[in-house]
Short mmCIF file of C-alpha atoms in Angstrom, two decimals:
data_model
loop_
_atom_site.label_atom_id
_atom_site.label_comp_id
_atom_site.label_asym_id
_atom_site.label_seq_id
_atom_site.Cartn_x
_atom_site.Cartn_y
_atom_site.Cartn_z
CA MET U 21 92.96 42.63 170.66
CA ASN U 22 93.14 43.34 166.79
CA ALA U 23 90.95 44.90 164.81
CA PRO U 24 88.50 41.83 163.52
CA ALA U 25 88.47 40.32 166.75
CA SER U 26 87.59 43.42 168.01
CA ALA U 27 84.86 44.17 165.87
CA ARG U 28 83.42 39.76 167.38
CA ALA U 29 84.13 41.23 170.25
CA ASP U 30 82.10 44.44 170.44
CA GLY U 31 79.03 43.01 168.75
CA LYS U 32 80.27 43.84 165.41
CA THR U 33 78.52 41.27 162.91
CA VAL U 34 75.58 42.04 161.99
CA TYR U 35 74.69 44.34 158.62
CA THR U 36 77.05 47.84 157.56
CA ALA U 37 75.60 50.39 155.27
CA TRP U 38 74.86 48.20 152.17
CA ALA U 39 78.06 50.55 150.24
CA GLY U 40 80.25 49.19 153.43
CA LEU U 41 81.52 50.79 156.82
CA PRO U 42 81.46 54.76 156.72
CA ALA U 43 85.09 54.88 157.70
CA LEU U 44 86.32 52.44 155.66
CA ARG U 45 85.06 54.50 152.64
CA GLU U 46 86.55 57.62 153.62
CA ALA U 47 89.92 56.05 153.90
CA ILE U 48 89.39 54.48 150.95
CA ALA U 49 88.52 57.50 149.22
CA GLU U 50 91.42 59.60 150.94
CA GLN U 51 93.47 56.36 150.02
CA LEU U 52 92.72 56.87 146.22
CA LEU U 53 93.42 60.84 146.21
CA ARG U 54 96.35 60.77 148.65
CA ASP U 55 98.12 57.83 145.96
CA LYS U 56 96.43 58.16 142.43
CA GLY U 57 94.48 62.20 142.78
CA VAL U 58 90.88 61.82 142.64
CA SER U 59 88.86 62.04 144.33
CA PHE U 60 85.48 60.40 145.12
CA ASP U 61 82.56 60.79 147.00
CA PRO U 62 82.98 57.85 150.14
CA ALA U 63 79.00 58.88 151.04
CA HIS U 64 77.59 58.36 147.44
CA GLU U 65 80.65 57.13 145.28
CA ILE U 66 81.67 54.43 146.46
CA ILE U 67 80.87 50.87 147.32
CA VAL U 68 82.63 47.78 149.63
CA THR U 69 81.83 44.39 147.83
CA ALA U 70 82.88 41.11 148.83
CA GLY U 71 85.62 41.01 147.17
CA ALA U 72 86.93 42.68 143.59
CA GLN U 73 85.52 39.47 142.18
CA ALA U 74 81.99 40.60 143.60
CA ALA U 75 82.68 43.89 142.60
CA MET U 76 83.71 43.17 139.14
CA LEU U 77 80.07 41.44 138.51
CA THR U 78 78.01 43.73 140.41
CA VAL U 79 79.90 46.52 137.13
CA THR U 80 78.47 43.83 134.15
CA LEU U 81 75.45 42.88 135.30
CA ALA U 82 74.18 46.49 136.07
CA LEU U 83 76.09 48.90 134.07
CA PHE U 84 75.61 45.90 130.66
CA ASP U 85 72.35 45.39 128.06
CA PRO U 86 72.71 41.73 125.66
CA GLY U 87 73.92 43.37 122.45
CA ASP U 88 76.09 45.51 124.24
CA GLU U 89 79.72 44.87 122.86
CA VAL U 90 83.17 45.30 125.75
CA LEU U 91 86.40 45.61 124.31
CA VAL U 92 88.84 43.18 126.79
CA PRO U 93 92.47 42.99 125.85
CA THR U 94 94.05 39.72 126.05
CA PRO U 95 95.06 37.32 127.20
CA PHE U 96 93.02 38.49 129.92
CA TYR U 97 90.89 37.98 133.39
CA ASP U 98 89.11 34.99 132.88
CA GLU U 99 86.16 35.93 135.26
CA TYR U 100 85.31 39.15 133.14
CA ARG U 101 84.66 36.88 130.13
CA ARG U 102 82.12 35.18 132.61
CA ASP U 103 81.01 38.52 133.65
CA ILE U 104 80.32 39.75 130.99
CA MET U 105 78.28 36.50 129.79
CA LEU U 106 76.41 36.53 132.65
CA ALA U 107 75.48 39.98 131.79
CA ASP U 108 74.74 39.08 127.93
CA ALA U 109 77.03 41.01 126.67
CA THR U 110 79.14 40.02 124.26
CA MET U 111 83.30 40.41 124.98
CA VAL U 112 85.22 41.84 122.12
CA PRO U 113 88.71 40.43 122.62
CA VAL U 114 91.64 42.46 121.95
CA PRO U 115 95.31 41.24 120.98
CA THR U 116 98.28 42.47 122.97
CA LEU U 117 101.59 41.74 121.75
CA LEU U 118 104.48 39.43 123.77
CA GLU U 119 106.68 41.81 121.20
CA ASP U 120 105.49 44.84 122.68
CA ASN U 121 105.93 43.39 126.60
CA PHE U 122 101.75 42.30 126.33
CA GLU U 123 101.04 46.91 126.50
CA ILE U 124 98.05 47.54 125.01
CA ASN U 125 97.98 49.51 121.79
CA PRO U 126 95.46 51.74 121.50
CA ASP U 127 95.37 52.16 117.75
CA VAL U 128 94.85 48.33 117.39
CA LEU U 129 91.77 49.04 120.60
CA GLU U 130 90.53 51.43 118.88
CA GLN U 131 89.79 49.40 115.16
CA ALA U 132 87.65 47.06 117.76
CA ILE U 133 84.98 49.76 118.49
CA THR U 134 81.75 49.96 116.80
CA PRO U 135 78.66 51.36 117.38
CA ARG U 136 77.35 48.56 120.46
CA THR U 137 80.57 49.56 122.10
CA ARG U 138 79.75 50.57 125.84
CA ALA U 139 83.23 49.40 127.66
CA MET U 140 86.79 48.63 127.87
CA ILE U 141 87.30 46.76 130.59
CA LEU U 142 91.30 47.20 131.20
CA ILE U 143 93.60 46.28 134.40
CA SER U 144 96.37 47.98 134.65
CA PRO U 145 98.74 46.61 136.18
CA SER U 146 97.50 43.29 133.58
CA ASN U 147 96.62 40.06 134.87
CA PRO U 148 98.25 37.50 133.86
CA THR U 149 101.10 39.44 131.63
CA GLY U 150 101.98 41.64 133.83
CA ALA U 151 102.23 44.66 131.54
CA THR U 152 101.35 48.35 132.29
CA MET U 153 99.93 51.64 130.69
CA GLY U 154 102.26 54.14 130.81
CA ARG U 155 101.41 57.83 130.60
CA SER U 156 101.12 58.49 127.34
CA THR U 157 98.78 55.10 126.51
CA LEU U 158 96.88 55.97 129.09
CA GLU U 159 96.28 59.99 127.47
CA ARG U 160 95.75 58.15 124.03
CA ILE U 161 93.09 55.77 125.80
CA ALA U 162 91.44 58.21 127.79
CA ALA U 163 90.55 60.89 124.14
CA MET U 164 89.35 57.46 122.54
CA ALA U 165 87.43 57.26 125.34
CA GLN U 166 85.76 60.19 126.04
CA ARG U 167 85.69 60.34 121.86
CA HIS U 168 83.48 57.50 121.18
CA ASP U 169 81.29 58.22 124.50
CA LEU U 170 82.66 55.20 126.18
CA LEU U 171 82.78 53.84 130.20
CA VAL U 172 86.02 52.74 131.66
CA ILE U 173 86.55 49.04 133.88
CA TRP U 174 89.96 50.28 135.31
CA ASP U 175 90.85 47.53 137.10
CA GLU U 176 94.36 48.80 139.46
CA LEU U 177 94.07 45.57 142.06
CA TYR U 178 97.91 45.20 141.50
CA ASP U 179 98.82 49.03 141.69
CA ARG U 180 101.28 48.21 144.48
CA PHE U 181 103.05 45.29 142.61
CA VAL U 182 105.39 47.81 140.45
CA TYR U 183 109.08 47.05 139.73
CA ASP U 184 112.07 48.92 137.80
CA GLY U 185 110.70 53.01 139.03
CA PHE U 186 107.35 51.98 137.33
CA GLU U 187 104.84 55.19 138.42
CA HIS U 188 101.42 53.59 138.27
CA LEU U 189 99.09 56.43 137.23
CA SER U 190 94.83 55.36 137.32
CA LEU U 191 92.83 56.31 134.55
CA ALA U 192 90.71 58.08 136.19
CA ALA U 193 92.89 61.13 137.15
CA LEU U 194 93.56 62.63 133.91
CA PRO U 195 90.58 65.33 132.96
CA GLY U 196 87.97 64.01 131.61
CA MET U 197 87.90 60.83 133.31
CA ARG U 198 86.75 60.76 136.34
CA GLU U 199 83.37 60.84 135.13
CA ARG U 200 83.54 57.89 132.53
CA THR U 201 85.79 56.02 135.20
CA VAL U 202 84.29 52.35 136.90
CA VAL U 203 87.28 51.72 139.57
CA ILE U 204 87.61 48.60 140.72
CA ASN U 205 90.34 47.79 143.42
CA GLY U 206 90.27 45.88 146.63
CA PHE U 207 92.06 44.02 149.54
CA SER U 208 93.00 40.45 148.81
CA LYS U 209 96.58 40.78 146.94
CA CYS U 210 98.24 43.36 148.72
CA TYR U 211 97.27 42.40 152.15
CA SER U 212 97.66 39.26 151.59
CA MET U 213 94.06 38.79 152.43
CA THR U 214 91.56 36.54 150.05
CA GLY U 215 89.87 35.10 152.61
CA TRP U 216 88.73 37.86 153.79
CA ARG U 217 86.38 39.00 150.29
CA VAL U 218 86.60 42.93 150.47
CA GLY U 219 87.24 44.10 147.23
CA TYR U 220 85.48 48.03 145.63
CA VAL U 221 83.99 50.02 143.15
CA ALA U 222 84.68 53.34 143.28
CA ALA U 223 83.02 55.34 140.28
CA PRO U 224 80.84 58.88 139.50
CA ARG U 225 77.54 59.17 141.54
CA GLU U 226 75.14 58.17 138.49
CA ILE U 227 77.57 54.73 138.31
CA SER U 228 76.97 53.73 141.08
CA ASP U 229 73.89 54.20 142.23
CA ALA U 230 73.52 51.60 139.54
CA LEU U 231 75.39 49.41 140.72
CA LEU U 232 74.35 49.63 144.39
CA PRO U 233 71.01 48.04 144.32
CA ILE U 234 73.23 44.78 141.94
CA ALA U 235 75.32 44.68 145.11
CA HIS U 236 72.86 44.16 147.29
CA GLY U 237 71.44 41.65 145.59
CA MET U 238 74.13 39.70 145.98
CA THR U 239 75.53 40.42 149.35
CA ILE U 240 73.24 43.00 151.09
CA CYS U 241 76.51 44.39 152.55
CA ALA U 242 80.22 42.69 152.47
CA PRO U 243 81.17 40.61 155.73
CA SER U 244 81.24 43.44 158.07
CA VAL U 245 83.82 42.13 160.24
CA SER U 246 85.79 41.65 156.42
CA GLN U 247 85.41 45.29 156.74
CA TYR U 248 87.00 45.70 160.20
CA ALA U 249 89.85 43.61 159.00
CA ALA U 250 90.19 46.65 155.43
CA LEU U 251 89.55 49.59 157.53
CA ALA U 252 92.29 48.13 159.59
CA ALA U 253 95.07 47.29 156.13
CA ILE U 254 94.26 50.88 155.20
CA THR U 255 94.88 53.20 157.91
CA GLY U 256 97.29 50.57 160.15
CA PRO U 257 101.07 50.53 159.07
CA HIS U 258 102.60 49.60 155.54
CA ASP U 259 105.94 49.77 155.35
CA TRP U 260 106.50 46.28 155.72
CA PHE U 261 105.44 45.79 152.74
CA ALA U 262 109.00 47.30 151.51
CA ALA U 263 110.51 43.50 152.55
CA ILE U 264 106.94 41.76 150.68
CA LEU U 265 108.07 43.55 147.23
CA SER U 266 111.67 43.12 147.81
CA GLU U 267 111.14 39.68 147.82
CA TYR U 268 108.48 39.64 144.08
CA ASP U 269 111.29 41.33 142.68
CA ARG U 270 113.67 38.61 143.94
CA ARG U 271 111.65 36.15 142.22
CA ARG U 272 111.01 37.67 139.64
CA GLN U 273 114.56 38.54 138.70
CA LEU U 274 114.99 35.08 138.92
CA TRP U 275 112.11 33.71 136.30
CA MET U 276 113.59 36.31 133.90
CA GLN U 277 117.11 34.15 134.57
CA ALA U 278 115.74 31.08 134.32
CA LEU U 279 113.80 31.95 130.69
CA ASP U 280 116.94 33.75 129.26
CA SER U 281 119.13 30.64 130.75
CA MET U 282 116.12 28.55 128.16
CA GLY U 283 115.89 31.19 124.95
CA LEU U 284 112.43 31.40 125.87
CA PRO U 285 110.54 34.30 125.43
CA TYR U 286 108.33 36.17 128.00
CA GLY U 287 106.77 39.64 128.16
CA ARG U 288 108.91 41.52 130.94
CA PRO U 289 107.03 42.09 133.76
CA ARG U 290 107.24 45.58 135.57
CA VAL U 291 104.96 44.27 138.41
CA ARG U 292 105.03 41.36 140.41
CA THR U 293 106.12 38.40 138.99
CA ILE U 294 103.48 36.82 136.14
CA LEU U 295 105.83 36.71 133.46
CA CYS U 296 103.50 34.75 130.36
CA PRO U 297 106.03 32.99 127.49
CA THR U 298 103.95 32.43 123.98
CA SER U 299 102.08 28.61 122.79
CA ALA U 300 104.49 29.30 120.28
CA VAL U 301 108.17 28.00 121.98
CA PRO U 302 108.75 24.70 120.79
CA ALA U 303 110.35 22.89 123.06
CA LEU U 304 107.42 23.64 125.71
CA PRO U 305 104.40 21.96 124.39
CA ARG U 306 101.06 23.47 125.94
CA SER U 307 100.26 20.21 127.39
CA SER U 308 103.38 20.50 129.37
CA SER U 309 103.46 24.05 130.03
CA PRO U 310 101.68 25.72 133.40
CA GLY U 311 98.34 26.88 131.87
CA HIS U 312 99.82 28.16 128.88
CA TYR U 313 100.63 31.52 130.70
CA ALA U 314 103.40 30.58 133.10
CA LYS U 315 102.30 31.74 136.05
CA ARG U 316 102.97 33.24 140.04
CA ALA U 317 99.91 34.66 141.21
CA THR U 318 101.21 36.12 144.09
CA MET P 13 60.06 15.42 131.16
CA SER P 14 60.82 15.63 134.44
CA ILE P 15 62.10 19.05 135.99
CA LEU P 16 65.12 17.35 137.44
CA THR P 17 66.72 16.36 133.87
CA ARG P 18 67.74 19.50 133.64
CA ILE P 19 68.91 21.62 136.26
CA ALA P 20 71.54 24.02 135.48
CA SER P 21 70.04 26.82 133.27
CA GLU P 22 71.68 27.41 129.87
CA ARG P 23 73.38 30.08 131.22
CA ALA P 24 74.69 28.70 134.08
CA ARG P 25 75.90 25.54 131.36
CA GLN P 26 77.68 28.06 129.65
CA VAL P 27 79.55 30.00 132.35
CA SER P 28 80.49 26.62 133.73
CA ALA P 29 83.00 25.66 130.43
CA THR P 30 84.05 28.94 130.21
CA LEU P 31 85.41 28.01 134.80
CA ALA P 32 87.95 24.99 135.67
CA LYS P 33 87.49 22.99 138.84
CA GLN P 34 89.61 24.19 141.81
CA THR P 35 92.30 21.87 141.64
CA SER P 36 94.14 23.04 144.98
CA ILE P 37 94.33 25.29 147.44
CA ASN P 38 97.16 26.63 149.43
CA ALA P 39 99.27 24.88 151.83
CA PRO P 40 102.15 25.98 154.52
CA GLY P 41 105.97 25.85 152.33
CA MET P 42 103.66 25.62 148.80
CA ILE P 43 103.49 28.42 146.75
CA ASN P 44 99.72 27.66 145.02
CA LEU P 45 100.32 28.74 141.15
CA ALA P 46 97.23 28.79 140.38
CA SER P 47 95.36 29.89 143.44
CA GLY P 48 95.97 33.45 143.36
CA THR P 49 96.62 34.20 146.96
CA PRO P 50 100.24 35.48 147.86
CA ASP P 51 102.46 33.34 149.61
CA PHE P 52 103.23 36.39 152.55
CA PRO P 53 101.23 36.13 155.84
CA THR P 54 98.08 38.46 156.80
CA PRO P 55 100.17 41.13 158.41
CA PRO P 56 99.17 40.29 162.60
CA HIS P 57 97.02 44.01 162.81
CA ILE P 58 94.53 42.69 160.60
CA ARG P 59 94.08 39.42 161.15
#
């Protein structure tokens, strides 16, 4: 019997700790330390949420006040706009460019900072562009965040979908960043369990203490059976994922070959199969392009 | 004015205006480019 079936059979269908099953938080902490080199206390610094989506709204409601400005590189995952809106804060779009593979330019990011800027939301690897950030960019962003005393919301939901030998690094692992970084991640994409709705936030205790009442207000806790499924996912075998990644890489190559053959510009993605032609494509009217972004969501 | 003439809050209206309608969900044999659900099966030990 698999983990969620066992949980149901054993009657583990009641509330868990508000922050999530202790065993799941410990497994998340172990994974963060092992894979990202960043240490969070599972007892006080990790909150399991009903999907990463709930984590995002929890963070914006808990940390932003009306008038706070939040930098968001564009193109962006649209839910962040709504989450910032719900917090009555102000989203400040910061453009990224096709010719830069949509990678964030720290100089452009810094130019958008005002005295009201409280945080930046960075998705790496990016949804929807597939852009990534190398160590030098991360170091410049880290220095900027510390120089301007900003929080960083660090969404790394697609951290395992990387290609071309790219090594995903966590901003939270850089010197001086753990205390000002809020890590958001989840189980939906890497384990194909979107319907289970399990995500998490990892953040220093002072921040986590602010997050928990909001997370509680939304769902009290993440669904208990789903948490057992997530626990099975994170503690179980991961060797199956190599075949998945290989198939997505094959599709990515096909997309790029097709776009190349049509002479269409795109940002070369180093993560999952996301491509992003621009609206400047003359033979591809926006009305006929798939939502402006040729996006293959995994 | 009846309370029923304005059901949604201003906040709900603002958010609604930014949200595209859910047009489809994943189905067997179909790759839905919009749903965000991976098209590989959930591993058996998780299900």
